[in-house]
Coordinates of C-alpha atoms in Angstrom, one line a residue:
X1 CA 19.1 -20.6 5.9
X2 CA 19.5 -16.9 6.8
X3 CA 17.9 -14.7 5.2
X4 CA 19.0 -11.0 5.0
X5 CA 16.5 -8.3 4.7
X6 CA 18.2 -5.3 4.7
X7 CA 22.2 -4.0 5.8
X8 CA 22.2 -1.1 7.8
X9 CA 23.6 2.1 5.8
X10 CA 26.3 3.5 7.1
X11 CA 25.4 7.6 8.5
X12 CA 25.5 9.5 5.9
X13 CA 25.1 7.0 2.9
X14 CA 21.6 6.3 1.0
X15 CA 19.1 5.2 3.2
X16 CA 16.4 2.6 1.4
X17 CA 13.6 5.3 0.6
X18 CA 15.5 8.3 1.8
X19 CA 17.9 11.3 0.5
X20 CA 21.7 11.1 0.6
X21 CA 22.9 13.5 3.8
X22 CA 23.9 13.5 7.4
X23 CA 22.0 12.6 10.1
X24 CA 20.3 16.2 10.8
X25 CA 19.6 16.3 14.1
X26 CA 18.1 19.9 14.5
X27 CA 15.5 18.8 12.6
X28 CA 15.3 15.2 15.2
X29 CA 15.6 17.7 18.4
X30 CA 12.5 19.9 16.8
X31 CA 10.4 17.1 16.1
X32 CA 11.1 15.4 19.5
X33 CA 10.1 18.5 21.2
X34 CA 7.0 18.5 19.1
X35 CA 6.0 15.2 20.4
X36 CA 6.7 15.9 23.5
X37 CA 4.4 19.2 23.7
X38 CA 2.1 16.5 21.7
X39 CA 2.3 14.0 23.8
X40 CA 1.9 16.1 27.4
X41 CA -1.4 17.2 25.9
X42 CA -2.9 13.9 25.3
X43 CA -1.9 12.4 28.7
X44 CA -3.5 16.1 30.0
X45 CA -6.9 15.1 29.2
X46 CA -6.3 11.9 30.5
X47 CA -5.3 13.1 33.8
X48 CA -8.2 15.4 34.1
X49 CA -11.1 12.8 34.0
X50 CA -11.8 12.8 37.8
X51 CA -12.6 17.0 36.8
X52 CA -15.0 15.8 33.9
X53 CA -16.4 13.7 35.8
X54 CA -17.7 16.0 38.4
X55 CA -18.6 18.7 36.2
X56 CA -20.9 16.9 34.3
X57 CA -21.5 14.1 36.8
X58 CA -20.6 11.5 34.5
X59 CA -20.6 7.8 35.0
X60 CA -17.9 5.5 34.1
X61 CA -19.7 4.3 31.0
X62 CA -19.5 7.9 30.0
X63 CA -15.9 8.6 31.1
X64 CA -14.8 5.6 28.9
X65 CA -16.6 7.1 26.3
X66 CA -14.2 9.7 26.1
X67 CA -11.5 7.3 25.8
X68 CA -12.7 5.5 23.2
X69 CA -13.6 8.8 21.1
X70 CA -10.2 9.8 21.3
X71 CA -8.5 6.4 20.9
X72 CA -11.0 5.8 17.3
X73 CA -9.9 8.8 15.7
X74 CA -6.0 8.8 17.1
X75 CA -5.9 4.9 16.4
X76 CA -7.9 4.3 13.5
X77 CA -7.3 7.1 11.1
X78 CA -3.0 7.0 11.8
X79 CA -2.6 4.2 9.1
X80 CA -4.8 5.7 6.7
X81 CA -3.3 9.0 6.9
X82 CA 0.0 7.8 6.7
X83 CA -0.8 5.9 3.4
X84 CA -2.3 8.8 1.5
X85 CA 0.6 10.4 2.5
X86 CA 3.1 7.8 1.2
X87 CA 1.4 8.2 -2.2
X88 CA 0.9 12.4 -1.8
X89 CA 3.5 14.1 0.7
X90 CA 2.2 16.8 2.1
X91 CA 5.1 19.0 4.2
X92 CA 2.8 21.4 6.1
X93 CA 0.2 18.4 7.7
X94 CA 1.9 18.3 10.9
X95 CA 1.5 22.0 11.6
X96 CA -2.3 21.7 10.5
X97 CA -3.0 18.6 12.6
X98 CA -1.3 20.8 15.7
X99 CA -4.2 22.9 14.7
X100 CA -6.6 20.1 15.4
X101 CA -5.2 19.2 19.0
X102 CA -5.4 23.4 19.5
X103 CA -9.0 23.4 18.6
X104 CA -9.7 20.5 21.1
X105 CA -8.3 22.0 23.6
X106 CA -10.5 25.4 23.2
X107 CA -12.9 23.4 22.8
X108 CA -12.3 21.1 26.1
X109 CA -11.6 24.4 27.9
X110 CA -15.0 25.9 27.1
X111 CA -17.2 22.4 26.6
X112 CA -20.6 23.5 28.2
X113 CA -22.1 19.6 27.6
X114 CA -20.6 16.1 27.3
X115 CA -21.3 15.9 23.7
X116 CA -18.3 19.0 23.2
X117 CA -16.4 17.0 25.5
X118 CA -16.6 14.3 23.2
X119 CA -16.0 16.5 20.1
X120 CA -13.3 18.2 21.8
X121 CA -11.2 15.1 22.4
X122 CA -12.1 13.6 18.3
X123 CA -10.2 16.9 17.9
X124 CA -7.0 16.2 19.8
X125 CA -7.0 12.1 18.6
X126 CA -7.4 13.6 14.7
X127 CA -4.3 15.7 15.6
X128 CA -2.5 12.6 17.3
X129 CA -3.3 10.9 14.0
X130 CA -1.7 13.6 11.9
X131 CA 1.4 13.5 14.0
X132 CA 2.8 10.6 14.3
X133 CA 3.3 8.8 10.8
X134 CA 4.0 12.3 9.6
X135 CA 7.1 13.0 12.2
X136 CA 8.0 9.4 11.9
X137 CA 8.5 9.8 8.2
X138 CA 10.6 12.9 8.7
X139 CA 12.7 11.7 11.5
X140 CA 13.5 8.4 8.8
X141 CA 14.3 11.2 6.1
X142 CA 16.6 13.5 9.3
X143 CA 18.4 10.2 10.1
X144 CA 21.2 10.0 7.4
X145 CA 20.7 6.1 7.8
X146 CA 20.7 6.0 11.2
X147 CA 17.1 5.0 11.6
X148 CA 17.0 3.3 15.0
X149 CA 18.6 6.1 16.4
X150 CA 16.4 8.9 15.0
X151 CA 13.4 6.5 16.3
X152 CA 14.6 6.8 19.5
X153 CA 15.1 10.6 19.5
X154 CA 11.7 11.0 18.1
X155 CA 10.4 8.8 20.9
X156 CA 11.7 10.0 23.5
X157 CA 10.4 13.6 23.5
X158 CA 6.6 11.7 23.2
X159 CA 7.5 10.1 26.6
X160 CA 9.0 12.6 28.6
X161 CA 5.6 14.5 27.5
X162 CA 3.0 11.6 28.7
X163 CA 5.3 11.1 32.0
X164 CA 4.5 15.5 32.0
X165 CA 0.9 15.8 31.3
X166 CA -0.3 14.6 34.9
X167 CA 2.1 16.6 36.4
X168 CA 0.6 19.7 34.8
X169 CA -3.0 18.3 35.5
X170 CA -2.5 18.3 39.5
X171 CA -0.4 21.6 39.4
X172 CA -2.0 24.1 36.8
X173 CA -5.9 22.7 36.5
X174 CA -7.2 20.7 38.9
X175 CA -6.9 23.3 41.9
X176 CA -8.4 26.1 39.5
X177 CA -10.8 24.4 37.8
X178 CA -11.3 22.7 33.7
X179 CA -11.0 26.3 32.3
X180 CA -7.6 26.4 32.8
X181 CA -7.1 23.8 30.1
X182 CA -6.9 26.3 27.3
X183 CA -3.2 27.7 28.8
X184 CA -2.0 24.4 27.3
X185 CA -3.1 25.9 24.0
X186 CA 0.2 28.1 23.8
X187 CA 2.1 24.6 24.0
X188 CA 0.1 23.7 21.3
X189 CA 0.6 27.0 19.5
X190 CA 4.3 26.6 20.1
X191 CA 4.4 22.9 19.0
X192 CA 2.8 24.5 15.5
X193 CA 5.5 27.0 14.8
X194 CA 8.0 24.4 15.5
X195 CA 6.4 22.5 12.9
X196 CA 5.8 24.8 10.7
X197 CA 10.0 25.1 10.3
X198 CA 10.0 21.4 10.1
X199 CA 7.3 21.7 7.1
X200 CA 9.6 23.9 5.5
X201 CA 12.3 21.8 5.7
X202 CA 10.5 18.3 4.6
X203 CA 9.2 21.0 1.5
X204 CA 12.9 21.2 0.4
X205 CA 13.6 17.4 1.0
X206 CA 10.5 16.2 -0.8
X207 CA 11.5 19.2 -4.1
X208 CA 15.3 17.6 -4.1
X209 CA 16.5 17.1 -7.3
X210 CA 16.8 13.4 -8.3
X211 CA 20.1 12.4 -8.3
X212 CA 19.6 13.0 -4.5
X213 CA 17.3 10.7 -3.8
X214 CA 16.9 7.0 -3.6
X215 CA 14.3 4.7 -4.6
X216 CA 15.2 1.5 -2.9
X217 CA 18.5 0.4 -1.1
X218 CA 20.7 -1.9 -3.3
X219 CA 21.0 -3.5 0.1
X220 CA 17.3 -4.6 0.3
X221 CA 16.2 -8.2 -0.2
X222 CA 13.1 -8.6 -1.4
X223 CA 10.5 -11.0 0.4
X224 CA 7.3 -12.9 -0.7
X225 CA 4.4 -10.9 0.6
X226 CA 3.6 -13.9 2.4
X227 CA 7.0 -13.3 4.6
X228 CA 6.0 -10.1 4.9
X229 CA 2.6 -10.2 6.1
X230 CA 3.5 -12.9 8.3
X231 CA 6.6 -11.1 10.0
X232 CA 3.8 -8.0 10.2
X233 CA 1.5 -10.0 12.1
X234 CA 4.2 -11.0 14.6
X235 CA 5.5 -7.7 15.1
X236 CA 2.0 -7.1 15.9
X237 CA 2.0 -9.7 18.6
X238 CA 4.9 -8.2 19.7
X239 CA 3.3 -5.0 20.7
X240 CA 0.3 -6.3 22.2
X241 CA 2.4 -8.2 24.6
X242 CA 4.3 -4.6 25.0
X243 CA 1.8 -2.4 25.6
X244 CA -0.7 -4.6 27.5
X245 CA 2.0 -4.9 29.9
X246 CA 2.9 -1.1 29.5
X247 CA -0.6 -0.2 30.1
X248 CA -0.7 -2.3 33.8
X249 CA 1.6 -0.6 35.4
X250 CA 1.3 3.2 34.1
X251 CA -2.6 2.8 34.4
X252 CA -2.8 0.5 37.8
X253 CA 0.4 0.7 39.7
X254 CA -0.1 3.5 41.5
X255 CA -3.5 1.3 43.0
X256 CA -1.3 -1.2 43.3
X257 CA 1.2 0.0 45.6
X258 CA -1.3 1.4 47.5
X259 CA -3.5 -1.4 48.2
X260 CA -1.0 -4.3 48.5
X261 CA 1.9 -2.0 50.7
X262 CA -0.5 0.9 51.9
X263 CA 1.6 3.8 50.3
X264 CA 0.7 7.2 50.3
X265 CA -1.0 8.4 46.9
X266 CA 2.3 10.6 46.8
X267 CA 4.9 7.8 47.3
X268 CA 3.0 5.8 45.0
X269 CA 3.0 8.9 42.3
X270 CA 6.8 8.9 42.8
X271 CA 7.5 5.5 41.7
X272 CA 5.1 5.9 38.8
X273 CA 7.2 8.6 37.8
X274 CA 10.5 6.6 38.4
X275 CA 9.1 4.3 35.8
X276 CA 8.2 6.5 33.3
X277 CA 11.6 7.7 33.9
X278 CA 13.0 4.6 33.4
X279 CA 10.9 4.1 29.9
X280 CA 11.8 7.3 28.4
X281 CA 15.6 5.9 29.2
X282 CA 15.0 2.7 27.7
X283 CA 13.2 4.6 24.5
X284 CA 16.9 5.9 23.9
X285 CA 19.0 3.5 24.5
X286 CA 16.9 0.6 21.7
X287 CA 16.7 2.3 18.6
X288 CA 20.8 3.0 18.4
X289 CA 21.7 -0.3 19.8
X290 CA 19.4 -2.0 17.1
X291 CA 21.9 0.2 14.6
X292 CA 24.2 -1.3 15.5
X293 CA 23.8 -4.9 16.6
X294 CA 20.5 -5.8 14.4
X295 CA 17.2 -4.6 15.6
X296 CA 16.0 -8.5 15.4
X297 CA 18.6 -9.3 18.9
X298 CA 16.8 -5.6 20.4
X299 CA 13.7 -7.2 20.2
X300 CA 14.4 -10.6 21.7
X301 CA 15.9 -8.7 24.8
X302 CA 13.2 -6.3 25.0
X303 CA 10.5 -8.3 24.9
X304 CA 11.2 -11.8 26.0
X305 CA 14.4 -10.7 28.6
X306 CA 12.1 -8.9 30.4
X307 CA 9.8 -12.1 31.6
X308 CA 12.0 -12.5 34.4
X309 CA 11.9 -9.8 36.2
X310 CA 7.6 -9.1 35.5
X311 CA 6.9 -13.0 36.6
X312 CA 9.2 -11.8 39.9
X313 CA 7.2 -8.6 40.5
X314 CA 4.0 -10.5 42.0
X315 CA 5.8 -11.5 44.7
X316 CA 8.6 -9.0 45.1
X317 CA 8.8 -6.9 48.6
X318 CA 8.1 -3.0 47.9
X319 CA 12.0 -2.2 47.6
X320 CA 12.8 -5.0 45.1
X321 CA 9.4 -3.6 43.4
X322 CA 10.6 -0.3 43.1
X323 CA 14.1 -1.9 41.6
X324 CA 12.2 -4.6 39.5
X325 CA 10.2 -1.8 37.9
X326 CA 12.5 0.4 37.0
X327 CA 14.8 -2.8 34.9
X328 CA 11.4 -3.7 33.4
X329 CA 10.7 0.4 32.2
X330 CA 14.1 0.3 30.3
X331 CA 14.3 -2.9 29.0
X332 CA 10.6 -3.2 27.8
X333 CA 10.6 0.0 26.3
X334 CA 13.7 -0.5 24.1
X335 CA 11.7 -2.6 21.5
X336 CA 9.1 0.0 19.7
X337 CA 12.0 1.8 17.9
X338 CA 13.7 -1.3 16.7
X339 CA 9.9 -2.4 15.8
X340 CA 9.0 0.3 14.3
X341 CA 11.9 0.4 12.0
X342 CA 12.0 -3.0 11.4
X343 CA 9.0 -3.0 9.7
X344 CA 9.6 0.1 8.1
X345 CA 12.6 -2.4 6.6
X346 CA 10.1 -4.7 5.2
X347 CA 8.1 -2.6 3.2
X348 CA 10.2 0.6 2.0
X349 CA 8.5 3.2 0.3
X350 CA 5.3 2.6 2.7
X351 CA 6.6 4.7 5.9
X352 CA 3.6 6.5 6.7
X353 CA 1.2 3.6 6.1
X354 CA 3.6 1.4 8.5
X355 CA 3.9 3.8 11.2
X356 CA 0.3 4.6 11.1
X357 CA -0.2 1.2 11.5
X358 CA 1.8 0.8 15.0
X359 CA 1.1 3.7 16.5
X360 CA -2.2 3.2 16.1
X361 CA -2.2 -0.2 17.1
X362 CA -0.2 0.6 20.2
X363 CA -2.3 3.6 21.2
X364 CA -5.6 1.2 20.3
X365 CA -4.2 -1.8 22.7
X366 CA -3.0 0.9 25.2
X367 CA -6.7 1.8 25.7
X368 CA -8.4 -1.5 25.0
X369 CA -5.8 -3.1 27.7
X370 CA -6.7 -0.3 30.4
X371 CA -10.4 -1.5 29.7
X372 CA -9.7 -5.0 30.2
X373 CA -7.8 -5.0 33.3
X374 CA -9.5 -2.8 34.7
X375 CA -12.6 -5.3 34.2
X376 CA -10.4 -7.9 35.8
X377 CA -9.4 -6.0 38.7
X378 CA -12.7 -5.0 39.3
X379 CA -13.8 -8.9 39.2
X380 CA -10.8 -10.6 41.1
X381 CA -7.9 -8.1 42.2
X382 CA -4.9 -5.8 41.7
X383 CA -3.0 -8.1 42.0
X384 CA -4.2 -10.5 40.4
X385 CA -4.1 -8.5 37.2
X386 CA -0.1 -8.2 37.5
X387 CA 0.1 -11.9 38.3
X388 CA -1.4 -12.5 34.9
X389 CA 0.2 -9.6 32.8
X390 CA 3.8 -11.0 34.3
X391 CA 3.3 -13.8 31.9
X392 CA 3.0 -11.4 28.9
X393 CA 6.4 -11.3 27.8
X394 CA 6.7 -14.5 27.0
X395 CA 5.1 -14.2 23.7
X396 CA 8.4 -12.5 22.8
X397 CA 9.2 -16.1 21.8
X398 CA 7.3 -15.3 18.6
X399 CA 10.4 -12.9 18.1
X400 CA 12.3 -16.7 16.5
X401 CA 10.0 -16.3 13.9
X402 CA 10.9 -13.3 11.8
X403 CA 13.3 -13.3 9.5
X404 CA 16.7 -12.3 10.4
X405 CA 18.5 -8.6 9.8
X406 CA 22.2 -8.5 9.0
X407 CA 24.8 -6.5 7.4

């Protein structure tokens, strides 16, 4: 028997835990420009590792380090911000965890010893960890109901912002040295006026009167907390498979290219960026299209339609690669919208604790898959690593599990 979870409100109507308006998508554009300012600074540090590394003449051990300081405090902290926040809304947090990711950046900038490297990026993951359940909550209060396609907005911006950050790094740093870092602080410093407007507005929302706002959707079907947990933990599943796979290509496919069709480090930049291209299209296109078919049917394509085309890749030539890879960037990275709200479905009135809880996740398996495969490359090969993440998909078969969404 079907079981419905939740009907999508029409735009404009009551959404489940939100206010009665429009989709206002000022307020979507300023927080997707927000993330992407965000988001360019945390791929930034990435991208300047090779500098850290010879200023302080670290070893790998130490550079991964680094990594795992920023990915405790961006991964682990997100759901536990978001659920004090759930419980205690506080409108002016995303401007004051910009303020972090400033400081980090200073502090990068200026970092005389490893150990202020190390502070510096717990700096910029504590901002991370402020930002994201916080904007994910507002863009779910901006959408007017249309969550998946506020999602996708907010989304997007964070993309276009990782697929930046390098860009910056081997233009603006690396041929002047780590100093240069702190002229990224005004895109910080502009990210937290931007927010500072969006506080404002989120004030006014969160002091509406209350015969504006709803409690719960009359639409909502309430599920045992078994269902829940259990549709939680497959969800779950769902973005280890993701961003395991996500995390082989934008961490290793440059190496790849290179190694098994001796590219240039330029041509093999250019199809990285062709793929990142081709996420931040995908990002778009899910969260609308889960709107309006059911985000459970976004899911099953995303995830488990993409197997085909990553168990081809292995043994594809370096011009179906280039096509493969781009049809594997915008179908794979369709599902984290429809995810994200999804679960935001099954427990209502706990946005910020379930968006902590994802992006963290995804940010934590982002950086423990980089670790891992590059273990296994390191052991076997390149390309033995993408013969084994093309089978990844396939746990989007756990997708038949959760319960179905339908108006």
């Amino acid at each position: 028997m079907t079981e419905r979870i939740i009907a999508t409100p029409k735009p404009g109507a009551k959404s489940g835990d939100g206010l009665l308006h429009r989709t206002v998508f000022p307020i979507l554009a300023a927080i997707s420009v927000a993330h992407l300012l965000n988001d360019m600074i945390q791929s930034l540090i990435l991208a300047i590792y090779p500098l850290l590394q010879a200023s302080f003449n670290l070893s790998f051990t130490q550079v991964g380090m680094i990594t795992l300081t920023y990915q405790i405090t961006a991964s682990l902290l997100q759901p536990l911000i978001g659920s004090y926040t759930d419980k205690h809304p506080q409108p002016f947090s995303l401007p004051i965890g910009m303020g972090f990711t400033l400081c980090g950046l200073l502090m990068m900038a200026a970092a005389g010893s490893f150990t202020w490297v190390l502070l510096a990026a717990a700096l910029v993951g504590t901002g991370s960890s402020v930002f994201h359940p916080e904007s994910s909550r507002v863009a779910r209060m901006a959408s007017g109901g249309r969550h998946g396609l506020a999602q996708s907005l907010f989304q997007v911006g964070g993309n276009f912002g990782a697929s930046l950050g390098p860009l910056a790094a081997a233009l603006l740093i690396a041929p002047y040295g780590k100093g240069h870092i702190a002229w990224f602080s005004l895109a910080a410093l502009l990210a937290t006026i931007i927010l500072l407007q969006v506080g404002k507005w989120y004030r006014g929302e969160v002091a509406a009167p209350t015969a504006r706002r709803g409690s719960r959707s009359a639409d909502v079907a309430v599920l045992p907390a078994k269902r829940v947990i259990w549709a939680i933990a497959i969800l779950l599943v769902l973005i280890f498979s993701k961003y395991f796979y996500l995390t082989s290509i934008s961490s290793y496919y440059t190496f790849y290219l290179i190694h098994k069709f001796g590219l240039s480090v330029q041509a093999a930049q250019m199809h990285l960026f062709a793929f990142l291209f081709a996420v931040a299209v995908g990002t778009v296109i899910g969260g609308p299209v889960g709107d309006r078919i059911g985000r459970k049917y976004v899911i099953w394509g995303s995830i488990l339609g993409v197997a085909p085309f990553t168990l081809w890749l292995p043994h594809a030539s370096l011009a179906v690669t280039g096509i493969l890879t781009l049809f594997i960037g915008v179908i794979i990275a369709s599902a984290f919208s429809a995810i994200l709200v999804y679960a935001q479905e099954l427990l209502p009135g706990r946005i910020g604790m379930v968006s902590g809880l994802f992006f963290g996740f995804a940010f934590g398996m982002g950086g423990l898959g980089a670790a891992v495969l590059g273990h296994i490359a390191d052991l076997t090969s390149i390309e033995y690593v993408y013969q084994i993440c093309s089978f990844l998909p396939l746990l989007g078969i756990f997708t038949a599990f959760l319960p179905n969404s339908r108006k």
